[in-house]
Short mmCIF file of C-alpha atoms in Angstrom, two decimals:
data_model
loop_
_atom_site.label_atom_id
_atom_site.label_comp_id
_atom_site.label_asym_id
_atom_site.label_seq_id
_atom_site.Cartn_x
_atom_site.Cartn_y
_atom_site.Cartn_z
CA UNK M 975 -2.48 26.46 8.44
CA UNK M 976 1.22 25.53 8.81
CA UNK M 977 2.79 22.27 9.72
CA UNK M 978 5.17 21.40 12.69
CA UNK M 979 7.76 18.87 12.60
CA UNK M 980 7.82 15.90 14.86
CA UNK M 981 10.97 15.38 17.09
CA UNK M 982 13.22 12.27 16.28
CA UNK M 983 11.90 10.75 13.25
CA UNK M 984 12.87 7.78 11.68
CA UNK M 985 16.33 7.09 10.33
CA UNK M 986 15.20 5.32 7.15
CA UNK M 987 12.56 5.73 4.28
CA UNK M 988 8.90 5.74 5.78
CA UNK M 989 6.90 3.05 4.89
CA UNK M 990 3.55 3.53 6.50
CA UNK M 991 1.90 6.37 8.28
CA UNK M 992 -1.04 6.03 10.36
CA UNK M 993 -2.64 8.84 12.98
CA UNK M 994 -4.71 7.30 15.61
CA UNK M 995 -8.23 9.18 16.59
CA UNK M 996 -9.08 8.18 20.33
CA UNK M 997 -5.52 9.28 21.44
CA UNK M 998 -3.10 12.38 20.18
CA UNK M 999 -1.00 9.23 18.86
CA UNK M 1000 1.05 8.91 15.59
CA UNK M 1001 2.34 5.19 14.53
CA UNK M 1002 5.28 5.08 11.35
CA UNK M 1003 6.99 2.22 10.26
CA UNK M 1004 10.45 2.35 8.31
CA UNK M 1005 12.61 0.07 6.05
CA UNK M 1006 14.92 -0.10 8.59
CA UNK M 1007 12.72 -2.03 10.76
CA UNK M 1008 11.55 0.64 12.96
CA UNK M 1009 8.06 1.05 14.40
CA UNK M 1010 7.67 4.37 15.80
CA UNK M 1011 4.95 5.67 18.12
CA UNK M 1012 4.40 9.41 18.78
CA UNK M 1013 2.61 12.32 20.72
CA UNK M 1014 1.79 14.68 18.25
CA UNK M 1015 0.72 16.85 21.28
CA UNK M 1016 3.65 17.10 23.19
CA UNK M 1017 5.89 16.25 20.18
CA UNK M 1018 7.53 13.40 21.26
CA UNK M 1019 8.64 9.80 20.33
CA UNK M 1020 6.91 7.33 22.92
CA UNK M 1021 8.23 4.34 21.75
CA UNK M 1022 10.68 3.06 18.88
CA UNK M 1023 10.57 -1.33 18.38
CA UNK M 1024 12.81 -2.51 16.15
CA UNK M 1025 12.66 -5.62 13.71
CA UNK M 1026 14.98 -7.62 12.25
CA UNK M 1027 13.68 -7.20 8.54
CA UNK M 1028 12.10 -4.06 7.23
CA UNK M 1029 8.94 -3.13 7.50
CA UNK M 1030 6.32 -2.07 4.89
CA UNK M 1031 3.29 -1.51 5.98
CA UNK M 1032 0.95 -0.90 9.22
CA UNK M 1033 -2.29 -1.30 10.50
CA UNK M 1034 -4.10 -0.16 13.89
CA UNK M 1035 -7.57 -2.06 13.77
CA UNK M 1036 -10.91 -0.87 15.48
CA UNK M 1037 -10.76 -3.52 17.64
CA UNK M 1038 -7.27 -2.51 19.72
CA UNK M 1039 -4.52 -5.28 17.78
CA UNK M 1040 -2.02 -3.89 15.92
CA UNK M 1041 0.12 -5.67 12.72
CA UNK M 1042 2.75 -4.68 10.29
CA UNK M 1043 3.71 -6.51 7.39
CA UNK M 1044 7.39 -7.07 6.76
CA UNK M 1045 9.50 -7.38 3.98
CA UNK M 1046 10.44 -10.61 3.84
CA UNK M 1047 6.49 -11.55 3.60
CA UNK M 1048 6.01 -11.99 7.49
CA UNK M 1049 2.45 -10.50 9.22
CA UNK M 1050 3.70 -9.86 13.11
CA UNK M 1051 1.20 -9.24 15.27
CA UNK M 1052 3.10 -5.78 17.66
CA UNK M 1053 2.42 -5.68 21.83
CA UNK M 1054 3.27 -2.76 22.70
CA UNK M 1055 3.73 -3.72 26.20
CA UNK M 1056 6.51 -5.99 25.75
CA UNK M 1057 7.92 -4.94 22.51
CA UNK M 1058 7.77 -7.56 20.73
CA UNK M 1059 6.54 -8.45 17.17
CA UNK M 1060 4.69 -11.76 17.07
CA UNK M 1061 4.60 -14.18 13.99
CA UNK M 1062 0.90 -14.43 12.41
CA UNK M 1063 1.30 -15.25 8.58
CA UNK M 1064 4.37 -16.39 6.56
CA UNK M 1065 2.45 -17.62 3.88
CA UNK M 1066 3.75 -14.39 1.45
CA UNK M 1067 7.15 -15.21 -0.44
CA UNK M 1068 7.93 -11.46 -0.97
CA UNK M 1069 7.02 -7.86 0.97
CA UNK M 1070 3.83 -7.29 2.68
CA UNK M 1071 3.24 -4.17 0.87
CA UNK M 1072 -0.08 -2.92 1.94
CA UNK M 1073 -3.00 -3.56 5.13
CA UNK M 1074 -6.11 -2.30 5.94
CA UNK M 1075 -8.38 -3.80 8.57
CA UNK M 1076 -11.93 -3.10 9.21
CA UNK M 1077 -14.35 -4.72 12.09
CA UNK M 1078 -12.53 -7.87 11.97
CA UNK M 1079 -10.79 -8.57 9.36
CA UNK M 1080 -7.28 -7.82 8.13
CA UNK M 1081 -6.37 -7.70 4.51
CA UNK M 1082 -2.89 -8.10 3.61
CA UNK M 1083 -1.46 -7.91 0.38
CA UNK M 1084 2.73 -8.99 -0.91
CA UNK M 1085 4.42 -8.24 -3.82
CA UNK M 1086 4.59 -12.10 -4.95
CA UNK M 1087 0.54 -10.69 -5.70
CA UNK M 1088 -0.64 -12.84 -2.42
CA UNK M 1089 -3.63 -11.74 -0.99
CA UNK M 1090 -4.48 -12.62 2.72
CA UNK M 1091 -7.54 -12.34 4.65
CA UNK M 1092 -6.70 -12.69 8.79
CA UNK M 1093 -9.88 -12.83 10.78
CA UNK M 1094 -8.29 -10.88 13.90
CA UNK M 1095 -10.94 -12.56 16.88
CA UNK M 1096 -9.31 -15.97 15.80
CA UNK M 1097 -5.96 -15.28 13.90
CA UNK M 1098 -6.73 -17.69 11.48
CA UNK M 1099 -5.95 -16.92 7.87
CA UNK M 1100 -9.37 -17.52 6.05
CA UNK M 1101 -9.20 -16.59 2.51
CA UNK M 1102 -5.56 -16.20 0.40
CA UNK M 1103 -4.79 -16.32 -2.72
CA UNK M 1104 -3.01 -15.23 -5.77
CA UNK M 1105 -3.52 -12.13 -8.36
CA UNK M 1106 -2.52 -13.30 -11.62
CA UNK M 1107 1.27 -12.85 -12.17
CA UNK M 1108 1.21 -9.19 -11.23
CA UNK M 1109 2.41 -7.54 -7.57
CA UNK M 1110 0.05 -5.98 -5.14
CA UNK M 1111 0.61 -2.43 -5.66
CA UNK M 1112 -2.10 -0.99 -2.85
CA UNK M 1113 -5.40 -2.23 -1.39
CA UNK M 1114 -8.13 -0.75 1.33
CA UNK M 1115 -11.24 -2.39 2.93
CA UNK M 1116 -14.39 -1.55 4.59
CA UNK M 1117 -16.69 -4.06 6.36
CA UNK M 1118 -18.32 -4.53 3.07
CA UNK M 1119 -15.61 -4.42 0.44
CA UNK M 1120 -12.20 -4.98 -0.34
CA UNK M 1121 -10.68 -3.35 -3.38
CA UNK M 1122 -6.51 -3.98 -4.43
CA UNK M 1123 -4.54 -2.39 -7.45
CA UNK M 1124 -2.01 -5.07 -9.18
CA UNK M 1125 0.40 -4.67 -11.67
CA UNK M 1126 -0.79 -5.07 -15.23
CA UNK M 1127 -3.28 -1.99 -14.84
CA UNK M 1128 -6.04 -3.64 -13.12
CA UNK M 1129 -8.57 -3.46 -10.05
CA UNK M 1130 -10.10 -6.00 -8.29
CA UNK M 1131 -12.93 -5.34 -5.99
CA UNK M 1132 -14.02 -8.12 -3.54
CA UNK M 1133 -17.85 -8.02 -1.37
CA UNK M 1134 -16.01 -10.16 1.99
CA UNK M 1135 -18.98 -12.12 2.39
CA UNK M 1136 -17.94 -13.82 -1.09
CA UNK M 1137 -14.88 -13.48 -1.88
CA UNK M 1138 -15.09 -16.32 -4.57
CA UNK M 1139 -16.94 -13.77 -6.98
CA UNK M 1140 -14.40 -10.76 -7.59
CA UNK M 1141 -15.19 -8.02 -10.12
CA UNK M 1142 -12.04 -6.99 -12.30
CA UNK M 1143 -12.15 -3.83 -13.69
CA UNK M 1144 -9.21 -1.88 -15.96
CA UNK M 1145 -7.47 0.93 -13.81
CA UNK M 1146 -8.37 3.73 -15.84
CA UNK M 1147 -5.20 4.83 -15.76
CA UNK M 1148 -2.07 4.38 -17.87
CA UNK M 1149 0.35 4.45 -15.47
CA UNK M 1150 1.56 2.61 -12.72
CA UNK M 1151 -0.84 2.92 -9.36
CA UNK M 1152 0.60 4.82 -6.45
CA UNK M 1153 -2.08 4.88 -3.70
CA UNK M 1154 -5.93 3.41 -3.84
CA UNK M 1155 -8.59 4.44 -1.39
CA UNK M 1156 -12.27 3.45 -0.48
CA UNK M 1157 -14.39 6.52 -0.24
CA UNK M 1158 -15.82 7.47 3.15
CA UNK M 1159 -19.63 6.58 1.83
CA UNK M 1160 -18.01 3.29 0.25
CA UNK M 1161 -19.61 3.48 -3.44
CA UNK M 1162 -16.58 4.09 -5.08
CA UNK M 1163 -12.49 4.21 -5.21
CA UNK M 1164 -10.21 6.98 -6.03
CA UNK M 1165 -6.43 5.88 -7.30
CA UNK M 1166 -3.59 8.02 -7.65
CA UNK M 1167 -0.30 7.01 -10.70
CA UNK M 1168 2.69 7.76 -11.54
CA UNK M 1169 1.77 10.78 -13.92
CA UNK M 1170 0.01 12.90 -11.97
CA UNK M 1171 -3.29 11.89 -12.28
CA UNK M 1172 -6.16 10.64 -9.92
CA UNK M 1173 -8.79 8.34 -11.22
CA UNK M 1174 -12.61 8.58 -9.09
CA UNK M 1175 -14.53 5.80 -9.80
CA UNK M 1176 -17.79 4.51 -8.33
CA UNK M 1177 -18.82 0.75 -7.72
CA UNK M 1178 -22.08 0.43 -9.42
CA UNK M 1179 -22.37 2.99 -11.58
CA UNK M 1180 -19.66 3.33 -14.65
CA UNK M 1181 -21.16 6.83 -15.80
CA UNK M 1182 -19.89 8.52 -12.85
CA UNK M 1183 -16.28 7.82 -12.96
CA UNK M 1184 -13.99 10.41 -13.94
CA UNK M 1185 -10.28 11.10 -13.32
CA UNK M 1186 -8.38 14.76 -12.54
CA UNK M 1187 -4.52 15.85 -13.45
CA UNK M 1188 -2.81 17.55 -10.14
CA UNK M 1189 0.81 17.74 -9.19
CA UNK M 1190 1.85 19.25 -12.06
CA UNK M 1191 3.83 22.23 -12.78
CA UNK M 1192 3.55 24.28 -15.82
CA UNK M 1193 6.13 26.28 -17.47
CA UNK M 1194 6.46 27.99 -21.14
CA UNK M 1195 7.68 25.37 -22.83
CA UNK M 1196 7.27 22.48 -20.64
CA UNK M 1197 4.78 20.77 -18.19
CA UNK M 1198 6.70 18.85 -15.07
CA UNK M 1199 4.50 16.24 -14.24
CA UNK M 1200 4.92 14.31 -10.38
CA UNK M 1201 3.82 10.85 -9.04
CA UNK M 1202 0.94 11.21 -6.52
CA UNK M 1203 1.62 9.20 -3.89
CA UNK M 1204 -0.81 9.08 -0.79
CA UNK M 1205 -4.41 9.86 -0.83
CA UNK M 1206 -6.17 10.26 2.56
CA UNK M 1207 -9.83 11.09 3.03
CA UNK M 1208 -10.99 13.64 5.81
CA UNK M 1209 -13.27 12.21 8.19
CA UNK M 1210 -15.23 15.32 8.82
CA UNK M 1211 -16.43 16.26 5.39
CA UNK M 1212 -15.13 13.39 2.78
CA UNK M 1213 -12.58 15.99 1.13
CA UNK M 1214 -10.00 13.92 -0.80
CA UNK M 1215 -6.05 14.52 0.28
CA UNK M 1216 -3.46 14.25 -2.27
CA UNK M 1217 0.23 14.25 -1.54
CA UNK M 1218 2.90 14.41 -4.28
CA UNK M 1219 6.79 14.13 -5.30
CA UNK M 1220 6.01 17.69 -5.57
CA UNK M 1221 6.17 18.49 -2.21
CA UNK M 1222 2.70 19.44 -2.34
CA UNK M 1223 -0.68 18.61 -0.62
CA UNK M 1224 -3.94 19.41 -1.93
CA UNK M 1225 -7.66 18.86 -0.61
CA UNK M 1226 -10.34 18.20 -3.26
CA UNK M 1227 -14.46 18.55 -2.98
CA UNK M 1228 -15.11 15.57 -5.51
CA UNK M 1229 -18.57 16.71 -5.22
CA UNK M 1230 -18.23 19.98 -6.94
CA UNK M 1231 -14.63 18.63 -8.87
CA UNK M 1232 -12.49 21.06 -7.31
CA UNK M 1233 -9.61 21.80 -5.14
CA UNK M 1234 -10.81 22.95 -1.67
CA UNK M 1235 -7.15 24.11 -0.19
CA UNK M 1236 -3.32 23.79 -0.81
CA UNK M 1237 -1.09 23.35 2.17
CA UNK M 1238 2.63 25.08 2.45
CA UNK M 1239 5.02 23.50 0.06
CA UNK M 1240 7.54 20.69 1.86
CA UNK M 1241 10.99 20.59 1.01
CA UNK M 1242 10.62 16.80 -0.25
CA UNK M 1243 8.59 14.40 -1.54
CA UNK M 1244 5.20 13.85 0.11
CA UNK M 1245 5.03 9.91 0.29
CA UNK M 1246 2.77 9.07 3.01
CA UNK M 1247 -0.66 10.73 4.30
CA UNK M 1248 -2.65 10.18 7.33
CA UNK M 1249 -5.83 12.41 8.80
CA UNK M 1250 -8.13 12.00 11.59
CA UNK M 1251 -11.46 14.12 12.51
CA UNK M 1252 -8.55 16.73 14.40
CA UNK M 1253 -5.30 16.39 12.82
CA UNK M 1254 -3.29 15.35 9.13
CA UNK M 1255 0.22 14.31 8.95
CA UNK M 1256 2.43 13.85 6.20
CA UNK M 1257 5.76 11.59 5.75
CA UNK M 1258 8.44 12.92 3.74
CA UNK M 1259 11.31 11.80 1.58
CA UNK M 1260 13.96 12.12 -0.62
CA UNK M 1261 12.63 9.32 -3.15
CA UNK M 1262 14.76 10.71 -6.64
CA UNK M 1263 15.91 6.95 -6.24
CA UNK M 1264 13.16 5.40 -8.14
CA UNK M 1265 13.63 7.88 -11.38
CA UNK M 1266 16.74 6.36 -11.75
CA UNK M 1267 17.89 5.52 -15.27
CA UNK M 1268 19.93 2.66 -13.49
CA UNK M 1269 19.91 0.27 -10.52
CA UNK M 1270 22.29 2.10 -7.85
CA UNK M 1271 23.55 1.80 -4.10
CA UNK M 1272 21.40 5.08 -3.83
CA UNK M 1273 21.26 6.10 -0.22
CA UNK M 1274 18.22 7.34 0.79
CA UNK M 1275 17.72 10.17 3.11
CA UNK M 1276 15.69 10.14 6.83
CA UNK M 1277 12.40 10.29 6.47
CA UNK M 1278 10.54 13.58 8.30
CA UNK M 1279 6.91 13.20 9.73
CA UNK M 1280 5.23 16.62 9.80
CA UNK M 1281 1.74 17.61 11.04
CA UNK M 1282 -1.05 20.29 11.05
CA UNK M 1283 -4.26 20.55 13.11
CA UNK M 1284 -7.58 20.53 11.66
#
């Protein structure tokens, strides 16, 4: 397995990854404002939109609409046919830093620790409100649950047919939360930190949950450990990606607690994942920017979007 690099990727640090699986279709978004469709086929850039503000995050619903969340706390609404992105929400003061959608609902969550529920056949907003004083560090939602890390080391988990009765749980982990996915059967969550470590939990059953160190590299006298960023699950058989500042990506059985492969090294930090039943693809970047000692005019690199076939 090797990966291939996509032609003409975005200028700017890549803020959301998603790979489509009815068409050979990639979709990135970028601080600088870019939304970025691909071919991953012919390995080529269909269409680049461009907003005003940055965007953050990205969602491709089951039911054919398309958002992003941008950083100044806007949900737009993107047609494709005419380019434009289309006001929905400005409810959120800060960033709309994660989406998911399911059926037909999309969850949106800010760093000003808004959360938004947008039921996509009306466009009404239906449920929003605030997490305690802590940002919305990642979220993801089936049709029968919602769970969202916030700062402060905790998880809330949400059942969308009452979403007046959430279930707060501790992280499990002691550092910051990178990434947070739903698992393919939906009885449990798996979050990635800061330290290297990836925390499985299940919904109704506490005895289960354990957590696993990766993206770490050992020497005599030392132990570098890296941030796992993105987690993806496979659709074919539930094996949990891992991407990390490493430059790494791993696949893990949580079944039998092991790791099932380890994919070429990339030359940067893996920050974003995205599978489908016949293809993965990972967004890279130069992110040294956020170990800084000090706040700097760091520039950040271009972003690279690279992809194998399953």
């Amino acid at each position: 397995m090797h990966f291939e690099c996509l032609q003409d990727s975005p200028k700017d640090y890549i803020s959301s990854l998603l790979v489509l699986e009815k068409a050979p279709h990639v979709v990135a978004t970028a601080w600088d404002g870019t939304l970025s469709l691909y071919d991953y086929e012919a390995n080529e850039l269909l269409l680049r939109m461009k907003h005003e503000n940055g965007l953050l995050s990205s969602v491709w619903s089951a039911c054919g609409k398309k958002y992003v969340g941008s950083v100044q706390g806007d949900i737009l609404e993107v047609d494709l046919e005419s380019e434009r992105f289309e006001l929905v929400s400005e409810e959120a003061t800060l960033g709309i830093c994660a989406m998911s959608s399911n059926s037909s609902n999309l969850v949106a969550g800010s760093w000003d620790g808004s959360l938004q529920m947008l039921d996509m056949r009306t466009g009404s907003i239906w449920h929003n409100e605030k997490l305690g004083n802590g940002k919305i560090l990642a979220l993801d939602s089936n049709d029968e649950t919602v769970v969202v890390s916030y700062a402060g080391g905790k998880v809330v988990t949400y059942d969308q047919r009452n979403m007046n009765t959430p279930v707060i749980r501790d992280s499990g982990l002691k550092f910051q939360t990178r990434d947070i996915k739903l698992m393919p059967q939906g009885n449990g969550y798996v979050q990635s930190s800061l330290d290297g470590r990836v925390a499985v939990e299940y919904l109704n059953d506490e005895s289960l949950r354990f957590a696993f160190r990766c993206h770490r590299m050992n020497l005599p006298d030392t132990q570098f450990v890296f941030p796992v960023n993105a987690l993806a699950f496979s659709p074919t058989n539930g094996h949990l990606y891992t991407g990390g500042s490493d430059g790494k990506v791993f696949a893990w059985n949580l079944n039998t607690r092991k790791k099932s492969e380890e994919l070429p090294k990339l030359d940067e930090s893996v920050v974003r994942l995205a599978i489908s039943s016949k293809v993965l693809c990972v967004a890279t970047a130069d992110d040294s920017f956020k170990t800084l000692a000090t706040i700097q005019d760091a520039e950040t690199q271009s972003g690279q979007i690279y992809f194998t076939k399953l």
